Every structure is written in structure tokens, then in C-alpha cells.
CSV table of C-alpha atoms in Angstrom, one decimal:
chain,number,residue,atom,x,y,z
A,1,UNK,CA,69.4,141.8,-50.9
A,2,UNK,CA,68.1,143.8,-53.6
A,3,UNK,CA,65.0,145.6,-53.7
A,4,UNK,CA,63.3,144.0,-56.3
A,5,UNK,CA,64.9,140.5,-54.4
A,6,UNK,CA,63.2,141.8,-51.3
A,7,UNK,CA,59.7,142.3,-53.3
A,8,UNK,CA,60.1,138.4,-55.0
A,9,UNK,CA,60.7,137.4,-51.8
A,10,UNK,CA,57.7,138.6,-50.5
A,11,UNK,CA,55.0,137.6,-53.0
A,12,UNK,CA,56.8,134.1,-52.9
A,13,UNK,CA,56.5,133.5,-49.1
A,14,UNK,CA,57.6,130.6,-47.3
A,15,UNK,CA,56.1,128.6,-49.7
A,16,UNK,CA,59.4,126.9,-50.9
A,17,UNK,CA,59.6,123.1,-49.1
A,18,UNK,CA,62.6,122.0,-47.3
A,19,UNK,CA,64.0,118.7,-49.0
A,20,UNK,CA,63.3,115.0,-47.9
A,21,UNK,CA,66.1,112.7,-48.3
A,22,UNK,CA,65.4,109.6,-50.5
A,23,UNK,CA,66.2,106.7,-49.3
A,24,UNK,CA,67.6,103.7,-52.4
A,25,UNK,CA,66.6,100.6,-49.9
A,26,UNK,CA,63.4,99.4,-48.5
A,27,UNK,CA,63.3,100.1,-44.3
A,28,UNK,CA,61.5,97.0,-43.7
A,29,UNK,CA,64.7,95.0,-45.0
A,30,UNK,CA,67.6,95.6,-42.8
A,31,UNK,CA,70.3,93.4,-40.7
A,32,UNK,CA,71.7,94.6,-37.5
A,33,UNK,CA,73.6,97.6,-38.0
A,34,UNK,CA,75.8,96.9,-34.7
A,35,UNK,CA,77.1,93.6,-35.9
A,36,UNK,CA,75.1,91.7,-32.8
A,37,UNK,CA,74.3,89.0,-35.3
A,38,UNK,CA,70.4,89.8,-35.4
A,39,UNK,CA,68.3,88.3,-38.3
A,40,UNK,CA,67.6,90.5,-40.7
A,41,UNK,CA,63.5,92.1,-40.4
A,42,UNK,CA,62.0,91.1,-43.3
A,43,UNK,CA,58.3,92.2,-42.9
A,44,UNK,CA,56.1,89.0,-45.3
A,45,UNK,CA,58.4,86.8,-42.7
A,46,UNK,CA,57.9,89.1,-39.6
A,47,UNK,CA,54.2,88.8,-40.2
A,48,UNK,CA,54.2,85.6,-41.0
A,49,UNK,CA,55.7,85.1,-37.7
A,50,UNK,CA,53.6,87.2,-35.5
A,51,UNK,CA,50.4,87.4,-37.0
A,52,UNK,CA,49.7,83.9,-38.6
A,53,UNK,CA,51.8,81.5,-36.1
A,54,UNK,CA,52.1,83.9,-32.5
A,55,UNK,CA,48.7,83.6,-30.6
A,56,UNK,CA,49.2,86.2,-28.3
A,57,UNK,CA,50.3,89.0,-31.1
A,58,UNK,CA,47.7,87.8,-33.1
A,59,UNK,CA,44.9,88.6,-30.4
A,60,UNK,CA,46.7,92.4,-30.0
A,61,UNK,CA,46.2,93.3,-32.9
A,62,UNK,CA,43.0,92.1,-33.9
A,63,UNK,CA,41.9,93.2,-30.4
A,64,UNK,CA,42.7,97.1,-31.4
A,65,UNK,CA,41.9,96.5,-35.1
A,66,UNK,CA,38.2,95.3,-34.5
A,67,UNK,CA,37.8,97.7,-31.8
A,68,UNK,CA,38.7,100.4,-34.1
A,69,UNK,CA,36.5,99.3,-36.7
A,70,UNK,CA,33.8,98.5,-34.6
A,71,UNK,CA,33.5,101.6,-33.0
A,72,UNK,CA,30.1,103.9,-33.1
A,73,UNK,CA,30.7,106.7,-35.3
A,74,UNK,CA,29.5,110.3,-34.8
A,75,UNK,CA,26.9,111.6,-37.3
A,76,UNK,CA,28.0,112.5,-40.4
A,77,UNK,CA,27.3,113.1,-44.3
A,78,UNK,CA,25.9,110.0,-44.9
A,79,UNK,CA,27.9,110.0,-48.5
A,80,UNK,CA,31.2,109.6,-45.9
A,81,UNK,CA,29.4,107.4,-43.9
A,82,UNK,CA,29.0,104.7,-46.3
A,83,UNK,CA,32.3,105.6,-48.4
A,84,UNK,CA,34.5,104.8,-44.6
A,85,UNK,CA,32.0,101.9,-43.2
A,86,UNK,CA,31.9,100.1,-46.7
A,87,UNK,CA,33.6,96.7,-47.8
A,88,UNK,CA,35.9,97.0,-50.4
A,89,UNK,CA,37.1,93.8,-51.9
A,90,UNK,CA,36.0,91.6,-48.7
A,91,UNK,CA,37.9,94.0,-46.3
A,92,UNK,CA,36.5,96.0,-43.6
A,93,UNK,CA,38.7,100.0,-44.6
A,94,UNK,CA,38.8,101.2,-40.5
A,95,UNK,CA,40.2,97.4,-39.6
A,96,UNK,CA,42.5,97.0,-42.1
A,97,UNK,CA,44.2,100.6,-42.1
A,98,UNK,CA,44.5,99.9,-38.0
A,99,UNK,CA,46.3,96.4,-39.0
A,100,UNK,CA,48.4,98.1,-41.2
A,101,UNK,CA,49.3,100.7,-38.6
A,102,UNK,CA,50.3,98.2,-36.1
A,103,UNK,CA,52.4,95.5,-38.4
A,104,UNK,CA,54.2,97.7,-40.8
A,105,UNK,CA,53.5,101.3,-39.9
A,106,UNK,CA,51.9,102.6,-43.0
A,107,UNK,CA,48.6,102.6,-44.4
A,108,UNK,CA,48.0,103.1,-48.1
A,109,UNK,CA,44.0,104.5,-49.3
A,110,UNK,CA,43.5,104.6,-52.9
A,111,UNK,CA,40.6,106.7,-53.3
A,112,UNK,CA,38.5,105.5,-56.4
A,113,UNK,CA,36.5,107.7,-58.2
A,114,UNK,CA,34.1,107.6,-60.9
A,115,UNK,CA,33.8,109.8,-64.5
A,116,UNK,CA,33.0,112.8,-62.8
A,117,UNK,CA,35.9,113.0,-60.1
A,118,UNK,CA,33.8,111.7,-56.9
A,119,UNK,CA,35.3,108.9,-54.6
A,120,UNK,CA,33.0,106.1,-54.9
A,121,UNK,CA,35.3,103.6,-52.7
A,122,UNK,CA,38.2,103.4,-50.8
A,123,UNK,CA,40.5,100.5,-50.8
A,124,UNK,CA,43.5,100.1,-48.4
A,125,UNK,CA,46.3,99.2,-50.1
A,126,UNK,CA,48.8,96.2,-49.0
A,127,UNK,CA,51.9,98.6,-47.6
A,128,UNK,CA,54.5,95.8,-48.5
A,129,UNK,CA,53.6,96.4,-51.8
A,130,UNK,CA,53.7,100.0,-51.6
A,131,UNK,CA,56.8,102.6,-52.4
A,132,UNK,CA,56.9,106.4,-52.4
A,133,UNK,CA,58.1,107.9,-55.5
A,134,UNK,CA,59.9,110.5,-54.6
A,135,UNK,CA,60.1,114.1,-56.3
A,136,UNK,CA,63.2,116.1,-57.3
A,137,UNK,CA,62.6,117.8,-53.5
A,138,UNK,CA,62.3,114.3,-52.0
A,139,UNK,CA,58.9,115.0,-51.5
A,140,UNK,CA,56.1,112.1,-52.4
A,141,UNK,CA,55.1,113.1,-56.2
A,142,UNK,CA,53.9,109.0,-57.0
A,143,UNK,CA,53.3,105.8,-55.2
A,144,UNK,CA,54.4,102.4,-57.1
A,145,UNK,CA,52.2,99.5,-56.3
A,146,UNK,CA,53.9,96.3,-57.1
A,147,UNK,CA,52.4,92.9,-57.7
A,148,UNK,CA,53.1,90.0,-59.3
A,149,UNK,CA,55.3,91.5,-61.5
A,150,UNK,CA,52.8,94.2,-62.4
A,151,UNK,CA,53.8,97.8,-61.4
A,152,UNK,CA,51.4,100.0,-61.3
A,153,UNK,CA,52.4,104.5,-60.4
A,154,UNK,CA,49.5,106.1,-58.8
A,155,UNK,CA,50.1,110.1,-58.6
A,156,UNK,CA,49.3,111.8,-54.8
A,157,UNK,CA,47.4,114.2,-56.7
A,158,UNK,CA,44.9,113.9,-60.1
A,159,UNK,CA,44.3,116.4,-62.5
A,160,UNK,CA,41.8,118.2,-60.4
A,161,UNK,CA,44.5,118.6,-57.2
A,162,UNK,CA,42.2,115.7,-55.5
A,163,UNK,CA,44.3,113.1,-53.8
A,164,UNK,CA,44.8,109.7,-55.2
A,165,UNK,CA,46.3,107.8,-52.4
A,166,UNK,CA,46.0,108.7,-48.6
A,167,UNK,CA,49.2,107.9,-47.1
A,168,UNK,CA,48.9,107.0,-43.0
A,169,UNK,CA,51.6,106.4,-41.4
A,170,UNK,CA,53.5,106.3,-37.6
A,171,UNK,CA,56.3,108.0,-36.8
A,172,UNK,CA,59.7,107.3,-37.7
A,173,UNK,CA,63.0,109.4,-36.4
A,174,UNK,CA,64.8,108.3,-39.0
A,175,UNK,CA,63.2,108.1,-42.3
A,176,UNK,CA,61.1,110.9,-44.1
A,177,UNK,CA,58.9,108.7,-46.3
A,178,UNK,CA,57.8,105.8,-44.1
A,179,UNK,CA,56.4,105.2,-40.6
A,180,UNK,CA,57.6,102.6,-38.2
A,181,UNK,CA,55.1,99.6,-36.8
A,182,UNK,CA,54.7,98.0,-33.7
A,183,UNK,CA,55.7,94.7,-35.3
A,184,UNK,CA,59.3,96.2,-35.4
A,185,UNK,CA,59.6,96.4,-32.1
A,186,UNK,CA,57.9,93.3,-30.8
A,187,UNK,CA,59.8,91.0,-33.5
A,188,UNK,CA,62.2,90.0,-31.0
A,189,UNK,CA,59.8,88.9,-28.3
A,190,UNK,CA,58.0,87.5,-30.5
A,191,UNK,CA,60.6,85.1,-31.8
A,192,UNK,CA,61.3,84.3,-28.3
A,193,UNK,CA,57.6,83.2,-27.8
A,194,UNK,CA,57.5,81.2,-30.7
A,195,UNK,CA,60.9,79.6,-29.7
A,196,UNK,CA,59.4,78.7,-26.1
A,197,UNK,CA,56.3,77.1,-27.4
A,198,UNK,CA,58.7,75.4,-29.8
A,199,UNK,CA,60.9,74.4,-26.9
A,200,UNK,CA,57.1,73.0,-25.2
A,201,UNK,CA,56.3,71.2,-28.0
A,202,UNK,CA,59.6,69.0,-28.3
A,203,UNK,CA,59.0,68.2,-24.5
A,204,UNK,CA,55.8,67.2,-25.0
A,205,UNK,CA,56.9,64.7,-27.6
A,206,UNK,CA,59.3,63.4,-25.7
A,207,UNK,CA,57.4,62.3,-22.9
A,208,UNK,CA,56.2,64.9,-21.8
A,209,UNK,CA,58.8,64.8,-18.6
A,210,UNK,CA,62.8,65.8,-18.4
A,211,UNK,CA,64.8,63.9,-20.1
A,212,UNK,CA,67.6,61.1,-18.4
A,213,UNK,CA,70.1,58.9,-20.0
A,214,UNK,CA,71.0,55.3,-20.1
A,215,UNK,CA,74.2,54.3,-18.4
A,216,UNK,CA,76.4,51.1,-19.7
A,217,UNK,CA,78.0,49.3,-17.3
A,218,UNK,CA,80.1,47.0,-18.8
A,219,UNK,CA,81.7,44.0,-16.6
A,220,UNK,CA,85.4,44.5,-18.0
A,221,UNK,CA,84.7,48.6,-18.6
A,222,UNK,CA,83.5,47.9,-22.2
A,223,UNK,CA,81.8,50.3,-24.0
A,224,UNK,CA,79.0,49.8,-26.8
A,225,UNK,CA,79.6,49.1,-29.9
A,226,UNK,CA,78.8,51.7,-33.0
A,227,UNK,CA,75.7,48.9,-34.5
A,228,UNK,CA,74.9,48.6,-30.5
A,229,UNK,CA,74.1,52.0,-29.8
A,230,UNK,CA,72.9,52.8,-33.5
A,231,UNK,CA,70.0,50.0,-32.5
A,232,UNK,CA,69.5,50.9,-28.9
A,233,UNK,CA,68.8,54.5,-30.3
A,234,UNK,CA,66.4,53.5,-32.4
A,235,UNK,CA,64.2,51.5,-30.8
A,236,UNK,CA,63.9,54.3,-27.7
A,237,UNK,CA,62.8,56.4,-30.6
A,238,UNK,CA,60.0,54.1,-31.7
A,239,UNK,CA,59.0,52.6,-28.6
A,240,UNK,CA,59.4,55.2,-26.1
A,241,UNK,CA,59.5,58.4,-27.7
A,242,UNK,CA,56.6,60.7,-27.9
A,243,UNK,CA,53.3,61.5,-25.9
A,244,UNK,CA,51.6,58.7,-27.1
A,245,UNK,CA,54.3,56.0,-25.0
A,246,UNK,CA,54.4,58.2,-21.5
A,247,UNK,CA,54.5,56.0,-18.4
A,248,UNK,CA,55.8,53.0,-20.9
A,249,UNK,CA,57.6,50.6,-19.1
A,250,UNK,CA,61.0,50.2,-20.6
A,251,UNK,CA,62.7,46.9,-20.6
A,252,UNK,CA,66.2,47.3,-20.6
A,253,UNK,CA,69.2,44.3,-21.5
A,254,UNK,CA,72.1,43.7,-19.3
A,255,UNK,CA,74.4,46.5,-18.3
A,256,UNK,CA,71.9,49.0,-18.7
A,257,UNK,CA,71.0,51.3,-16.1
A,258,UNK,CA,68.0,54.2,-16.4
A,259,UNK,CA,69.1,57.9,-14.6
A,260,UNK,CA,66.3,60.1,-14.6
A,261,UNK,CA,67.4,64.0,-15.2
A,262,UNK,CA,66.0,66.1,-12.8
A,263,UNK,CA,64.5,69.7,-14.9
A,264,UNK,CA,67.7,72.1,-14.1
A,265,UNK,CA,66.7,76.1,-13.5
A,266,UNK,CA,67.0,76.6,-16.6
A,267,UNK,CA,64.3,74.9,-18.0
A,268,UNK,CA,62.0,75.5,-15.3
A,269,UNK,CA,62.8,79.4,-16.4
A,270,UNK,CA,60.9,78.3,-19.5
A,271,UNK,CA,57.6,79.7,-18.1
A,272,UNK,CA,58.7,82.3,-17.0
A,273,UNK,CA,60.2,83.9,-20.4
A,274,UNK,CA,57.2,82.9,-22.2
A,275,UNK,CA,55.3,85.0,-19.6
A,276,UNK,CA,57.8,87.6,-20.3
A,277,UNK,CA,57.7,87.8,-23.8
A,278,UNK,CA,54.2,88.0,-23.9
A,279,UNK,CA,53.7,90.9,-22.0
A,280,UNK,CA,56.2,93.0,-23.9
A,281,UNK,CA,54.2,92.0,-27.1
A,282,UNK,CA,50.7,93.2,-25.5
A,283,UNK,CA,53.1,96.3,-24.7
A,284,UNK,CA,54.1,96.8,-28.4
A,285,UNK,CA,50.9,96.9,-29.5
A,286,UNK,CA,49.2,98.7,-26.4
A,287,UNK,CA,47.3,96.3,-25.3
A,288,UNK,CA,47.3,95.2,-21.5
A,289,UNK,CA,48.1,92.2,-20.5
A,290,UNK,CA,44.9,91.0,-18.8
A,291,UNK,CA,42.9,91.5,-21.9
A,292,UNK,CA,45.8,88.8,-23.5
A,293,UNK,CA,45.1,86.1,-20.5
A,294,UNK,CA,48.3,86.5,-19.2
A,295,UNK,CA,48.7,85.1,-15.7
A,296,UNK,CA,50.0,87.0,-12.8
A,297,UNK,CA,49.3,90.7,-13.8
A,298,UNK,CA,48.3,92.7,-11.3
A,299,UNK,CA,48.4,96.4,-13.1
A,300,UNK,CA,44.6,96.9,-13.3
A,301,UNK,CA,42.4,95.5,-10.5
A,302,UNK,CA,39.9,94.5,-13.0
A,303,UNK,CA,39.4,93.9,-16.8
A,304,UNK,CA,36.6,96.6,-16.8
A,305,UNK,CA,39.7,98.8,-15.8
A,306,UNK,CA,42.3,97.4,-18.6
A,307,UNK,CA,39.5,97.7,-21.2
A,308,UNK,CA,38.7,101.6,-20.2
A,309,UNK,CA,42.9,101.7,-20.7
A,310,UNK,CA,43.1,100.0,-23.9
A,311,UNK,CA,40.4,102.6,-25.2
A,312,UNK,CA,42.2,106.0,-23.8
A,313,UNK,CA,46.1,105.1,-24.4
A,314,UNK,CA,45.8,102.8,-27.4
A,315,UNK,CA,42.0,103.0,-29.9
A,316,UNK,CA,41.3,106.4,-29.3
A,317,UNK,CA,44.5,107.7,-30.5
A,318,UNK,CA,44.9,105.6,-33.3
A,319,UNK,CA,41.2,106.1,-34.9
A,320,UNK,CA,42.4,109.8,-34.2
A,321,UNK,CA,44.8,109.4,-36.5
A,322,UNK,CA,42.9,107.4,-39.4
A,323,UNK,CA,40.1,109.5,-38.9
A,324,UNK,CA,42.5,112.7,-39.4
A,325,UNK,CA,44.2,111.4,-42.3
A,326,UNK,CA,40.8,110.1,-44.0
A,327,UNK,CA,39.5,113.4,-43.5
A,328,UNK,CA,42.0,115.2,-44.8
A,329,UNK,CA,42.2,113.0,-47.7
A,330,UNK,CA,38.1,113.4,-48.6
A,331,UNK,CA,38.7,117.2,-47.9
A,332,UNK,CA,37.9,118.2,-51.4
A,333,UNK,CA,34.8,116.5,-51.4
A,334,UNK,CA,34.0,116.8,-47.7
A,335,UNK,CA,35.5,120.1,-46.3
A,336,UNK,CA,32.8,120.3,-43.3
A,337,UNK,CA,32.8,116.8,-42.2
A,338,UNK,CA,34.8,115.3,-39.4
A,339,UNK,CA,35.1,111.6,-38.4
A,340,UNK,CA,35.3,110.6,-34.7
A,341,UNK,CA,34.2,108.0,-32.5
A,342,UNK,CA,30.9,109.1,-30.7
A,343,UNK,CA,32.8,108.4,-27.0
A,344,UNK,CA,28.9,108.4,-25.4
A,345,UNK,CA,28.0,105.1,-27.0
A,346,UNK,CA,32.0,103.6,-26.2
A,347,UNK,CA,30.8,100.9,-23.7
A,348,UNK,CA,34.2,100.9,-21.9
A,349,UNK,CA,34.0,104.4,-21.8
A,350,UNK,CA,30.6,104.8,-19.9
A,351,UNK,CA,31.6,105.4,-16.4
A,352,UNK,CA,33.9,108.2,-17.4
A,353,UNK,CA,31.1,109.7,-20.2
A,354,UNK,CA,28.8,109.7,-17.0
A,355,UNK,CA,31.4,111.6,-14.8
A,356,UNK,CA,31.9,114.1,-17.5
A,357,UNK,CA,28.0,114.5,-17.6
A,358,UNK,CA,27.0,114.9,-13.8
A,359,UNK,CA,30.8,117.6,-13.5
A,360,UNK,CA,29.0,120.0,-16.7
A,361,UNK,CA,25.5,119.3,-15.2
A,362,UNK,CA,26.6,120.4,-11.6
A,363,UNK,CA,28.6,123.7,-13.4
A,364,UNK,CA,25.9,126.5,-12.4
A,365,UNK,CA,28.0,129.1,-13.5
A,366,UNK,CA,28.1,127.5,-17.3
A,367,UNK,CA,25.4,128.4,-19.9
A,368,UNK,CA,23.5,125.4,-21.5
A,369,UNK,CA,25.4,126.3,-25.1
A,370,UNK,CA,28.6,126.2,-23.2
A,371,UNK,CA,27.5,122.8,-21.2
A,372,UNK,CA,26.7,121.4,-24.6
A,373,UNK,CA,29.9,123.2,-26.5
A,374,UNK,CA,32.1,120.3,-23.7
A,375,UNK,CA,29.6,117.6,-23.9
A,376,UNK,CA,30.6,117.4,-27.7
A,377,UNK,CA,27.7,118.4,-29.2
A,378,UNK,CA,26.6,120.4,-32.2
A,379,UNK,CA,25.7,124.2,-31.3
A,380,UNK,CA,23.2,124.6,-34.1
A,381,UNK,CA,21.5,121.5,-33.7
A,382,UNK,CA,20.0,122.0,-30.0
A,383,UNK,CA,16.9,119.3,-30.7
């Protein structure tokens, strides 16, 4: 390398961006890759699914999104304040960007701002309808929003370098522009809840009670004809089919013979994978299983215990995230502030705020700014 190659390569640093690869179709549209005959993961139907038909992944979520967006916050500008507690457009910003975290894995701000550059509101963008439009680098440089035929290209950054659009998103190991959500990974159990309370359903309406068959014994070893057993088939269906005819006596003609069915292992295995599947939704979404109602769990001796958990291993780190991103984001117009969840006035969290308090108050060898420094307060503000 030349000198003056050696001097360029100095002033220009490491500023130079190694290249993201650009994907041509959408991640959340994809078919089994292995051939194992897996529906493809379509995410309006995945949701659809889970959220709007699944009890038990509806609950998970809305569990850690209104606990995210319920939480305290710790003082701050009162300008962020109201820009992050809000409504826009009906929603709630902090429970919405933790529902879109869970279900698709990406959480889309757009930060609205007035004549003179300031945010004024932020509204979280539907992901579905969200698409990074990627640079010459691979790098984000616009994001489509797409909506009834209506496409609308927002640019990361405005004229002044001030972000547009705060992206949020999980991690994915195999894609550079967007994150991976819980919903991915619970799909399958959740289909195999749904089927099970399907399966529950069709029992109920059929009696509620296993199912037996009627035997024709015929003098000569005749069998029934095809108008026969087109009638007889009918008439169980209207007369002796559904909840509403259990216990009905059934008055049967000549030759016919009723043999209950008793339930094989299979069906009484029904309970069982409902149970299962349940529990490893509440485990995609971080939720334990005694918050969901789900009998038989013995993890955590108490709810007071599973509710302390759900706070440290699943809320905590999540509105960490938000709160990061968000921050980040309203940097230009709020470089001192910081947003996190004031931990002291965390109900769940009391017993182990109180255990923190009496360890520091019991540290003789600690000055009162340091006490304070690991208590989370503010140095300068000692009143």
C-alpha cells in the first residue's frame, strides 16, 4: 500500500459498512424447506389463528403486552413522557410495539413531526405491512408501507439526519433485515390446540360420550339395503345426534343391535396434548404456565413466584429493548433522557426491591452516593 493509500486510509477509518444481503421474498411466507409437508406460515393467517381464535396464546401475549405498557415509568422529560404514554389513533405505543414483538418480530415507529422538525406523535406501524427498502449496501435506506393498494416509501432518515421510522425488531440468525416472533415458533402448538378443542367440540355434538355402532343381524345373513341405511343414517342424525338428544332413548327396528365403543388410549390422550400444547405456547411467549390456568404445573410453588418470573425473564427484557430502541430513535431530540421501568413501584418486584434495599442499607463500608449510585437513583438530585 502506497503512502498516500496508507494516509486515505487513515482519515477514512472503519467507517465503510460491511454489506447486508437482500432478500427478493417476504420471511413470514415460507413452506417447509425439508419437504415434511408443513403448511406454509403465513402471518394474517398465523394470527388469525393464535391471537383471534387460541385462548391460551391470546392471554400470553396480552399478558406481557399490558404488563409492558402498564408499567410505572421512571421520571423523565415530561415532552417524552407524553410523546411514549400517548394514544395514537386508539392504540396504546408501549402495548402495541410489545404485540408486534411477540407475533411477528418487528416493530415499526413512525415518528411524526410538525413544521419545525419536532416529533409530536408516534404511531406503530402494522409490520405485515411493512418492507425494508434496501440500499445499494443492503443496508435499510427506505421502508414501504403498503395498504390497500396504496404504497407509501418513508426514508430512515429526513433532511435533518432525524429518524423517520424506528425499526424494533428480535433476532433472527438468518436474515439481516427482519426479526423473528414468538408466533413462529408456537404456530405448531398452536394448531395442535386449536385441533384438540376442535376434536372437543365434535364430541360434544355428538353426545357428548364415545361413539358405538349399530350392528344388523339379518336372519338369512342379509345385509341393508343402500335406501335402508341412507334412512337409518338420517334419522340418528336428527334424532340422536348432538348435545341437545344425550341420554335419548333410541328405539331401534328388528335386527338391530346397539355396541357401545368404549374411548380407546388414544382419545383419552386428548387431554393430555391439549395440556401439552399449551404449555409450550406460554413457553413461546415466556409466560409460565400457572399464570395461563394450566393444571398440573408444579414449576413455581406459588403464582406470587411465576409472576416475579414473568417480570425478570420475559417484561423486563423486552421493555429494555423498546425502551432502547425508542431512545435511540428520539436521540436527536432527547440525547439525556432514558426510559426504563421504575423496578421500586413493580408490584411483583417488591420483595426483591426490598432485599436489594436492607443488602445496600446494611453496606457500612459504602458511602451514601454510592448506596444511592446501586439503588438507581440520580446523583445530583439527593432531595
Amino acid at each position: 500500500m502506497s503512502f498516500i493509500e496508507s494516509l486515505a486510509a487513515a482519515f477514512k477509518g472503519a467507517s465503510s459498512r460491511a454489506p447486508l444481503a437482500r432478500g427478493t421474498a417476504s420471511p413470514w411466507f415460507f413452506a417447509d424447506p425439508t419437504g415434511g409437508g408443513r403448511t406454509p406460515f403465513e402471518y394474517n393467517t398465523a394470527v388469525r389463528r393464535a391471537y383471534l381464535e387460541n385462548p391460551v396464546a391470546q392471554r400470553a401475549v396480552r399478558l406481557v403486552a399490558e404488563g409492558i405498557g402498564g408499567a410505572p415509568l421512571k421520571s423523565v422529560d415530561p415532552k417524552l413522557a407524553a410523546l411514549v404514554a400517548d394514544t395514537s389513533a386508539g392504540q396504546s405505543l408501549l402495548e402495541t410495539l410489545a404485540s408486534h414483538l411477540l407475533l411477528h418480530g418487528n416493530a415499526y415507529v413512525q415518528v411524526m413531526k410538525d413544521a419545525r422538525g419536532a416529533p409530536v406523535e408516534l404511531f406503530a406501524l402494522r409490520p405485515e405491512r411493512v418492507s425494508v427498502v434496501a440500499g445499494e449496501d443492503g443496508w435499510p435506506a427506505a421502508y414501504a408501507y403498503e395498504v390497500a393498494g396504496r404504497r407509501l416509501s418513508i426514508p430512515v432518515l429526513d433532511e435533518d439526519a432525524s429518524p423517520n421510522v424506528i425499526h424494533i425488531r428480535h433476532f433472527h440468525p438468518s436474515d439481516d433485515h427482519y426479526g423473528a416472533g414468538c408466533l413462529t415458533a408456537a404456530d405448531e402448538a398452536i394448531a395442535t390446540h386449536n385441533a384438540a378443542s376442535a376434536w372437543n367440540r365434535q364430541l360434544l355434538e355428538n353426545a357428548a360420550r364415545p361413539s358405538g355402532a349399530l350392528v344388523y343381524e339379518g336372519a338369512d345373513g342379509s345385509t341393508l339395503t343402500g335406501d335402508q341405511f341412507d334412512r337409518l343414517k338420517a334419522e340418528l342424525t336428527s334424532a340422536y345426534a348432538g348435545s341437545g338428544n344425550a341420554g335419548r332413548p333410541m328405539l331401534l327396528e328388528g335386527g338391530l343391535t346397539w355396541q357401545a365403543m368404549a374411548m380407546t388410549p388414544a382419545d383419552m390422550d386428548f387431554a393430555t396434548l391439549k395440556a401439552a400444547a399449551a404449555r409450550d405456547i406460554g413457553l413461546a411467549f415466556g409466560v409460565p404456565p400457572m399464570l395461563l390456568g394450566l393444571p398440573g404445573d408444579a414449576t413455581y410453588n406459588n403464582y406470587r413466584e411465576a409472576n416475579r418470573a414473568l417480570w425478570r425473564l420475559t417484561l423486563l427484557p423486552l421493555a429494555a429493548k423498546i425502551f432502547a430502541a425508542l431512545g435511540e430513535g428520539l436521540a436527536p431530540w432527547f440525547p439525556e433522557a432514558v426510559l426504563a421501568i421504575d423496578l421500586d413501584r413493580v408490584p411483583a418486584l417488591a420483595e426483591d426491591r426490598e432485599r436489594l434495599w436492607a443488602q445496600v442499607s446494611a453496606a457500612d463500608f459504602l458511602e451514601p452516593a454510592e448506596k444511592r449510585a446501586l439503588l438507581g437513583f440520580d446523583m445530583e438530585n439527593k432531595s
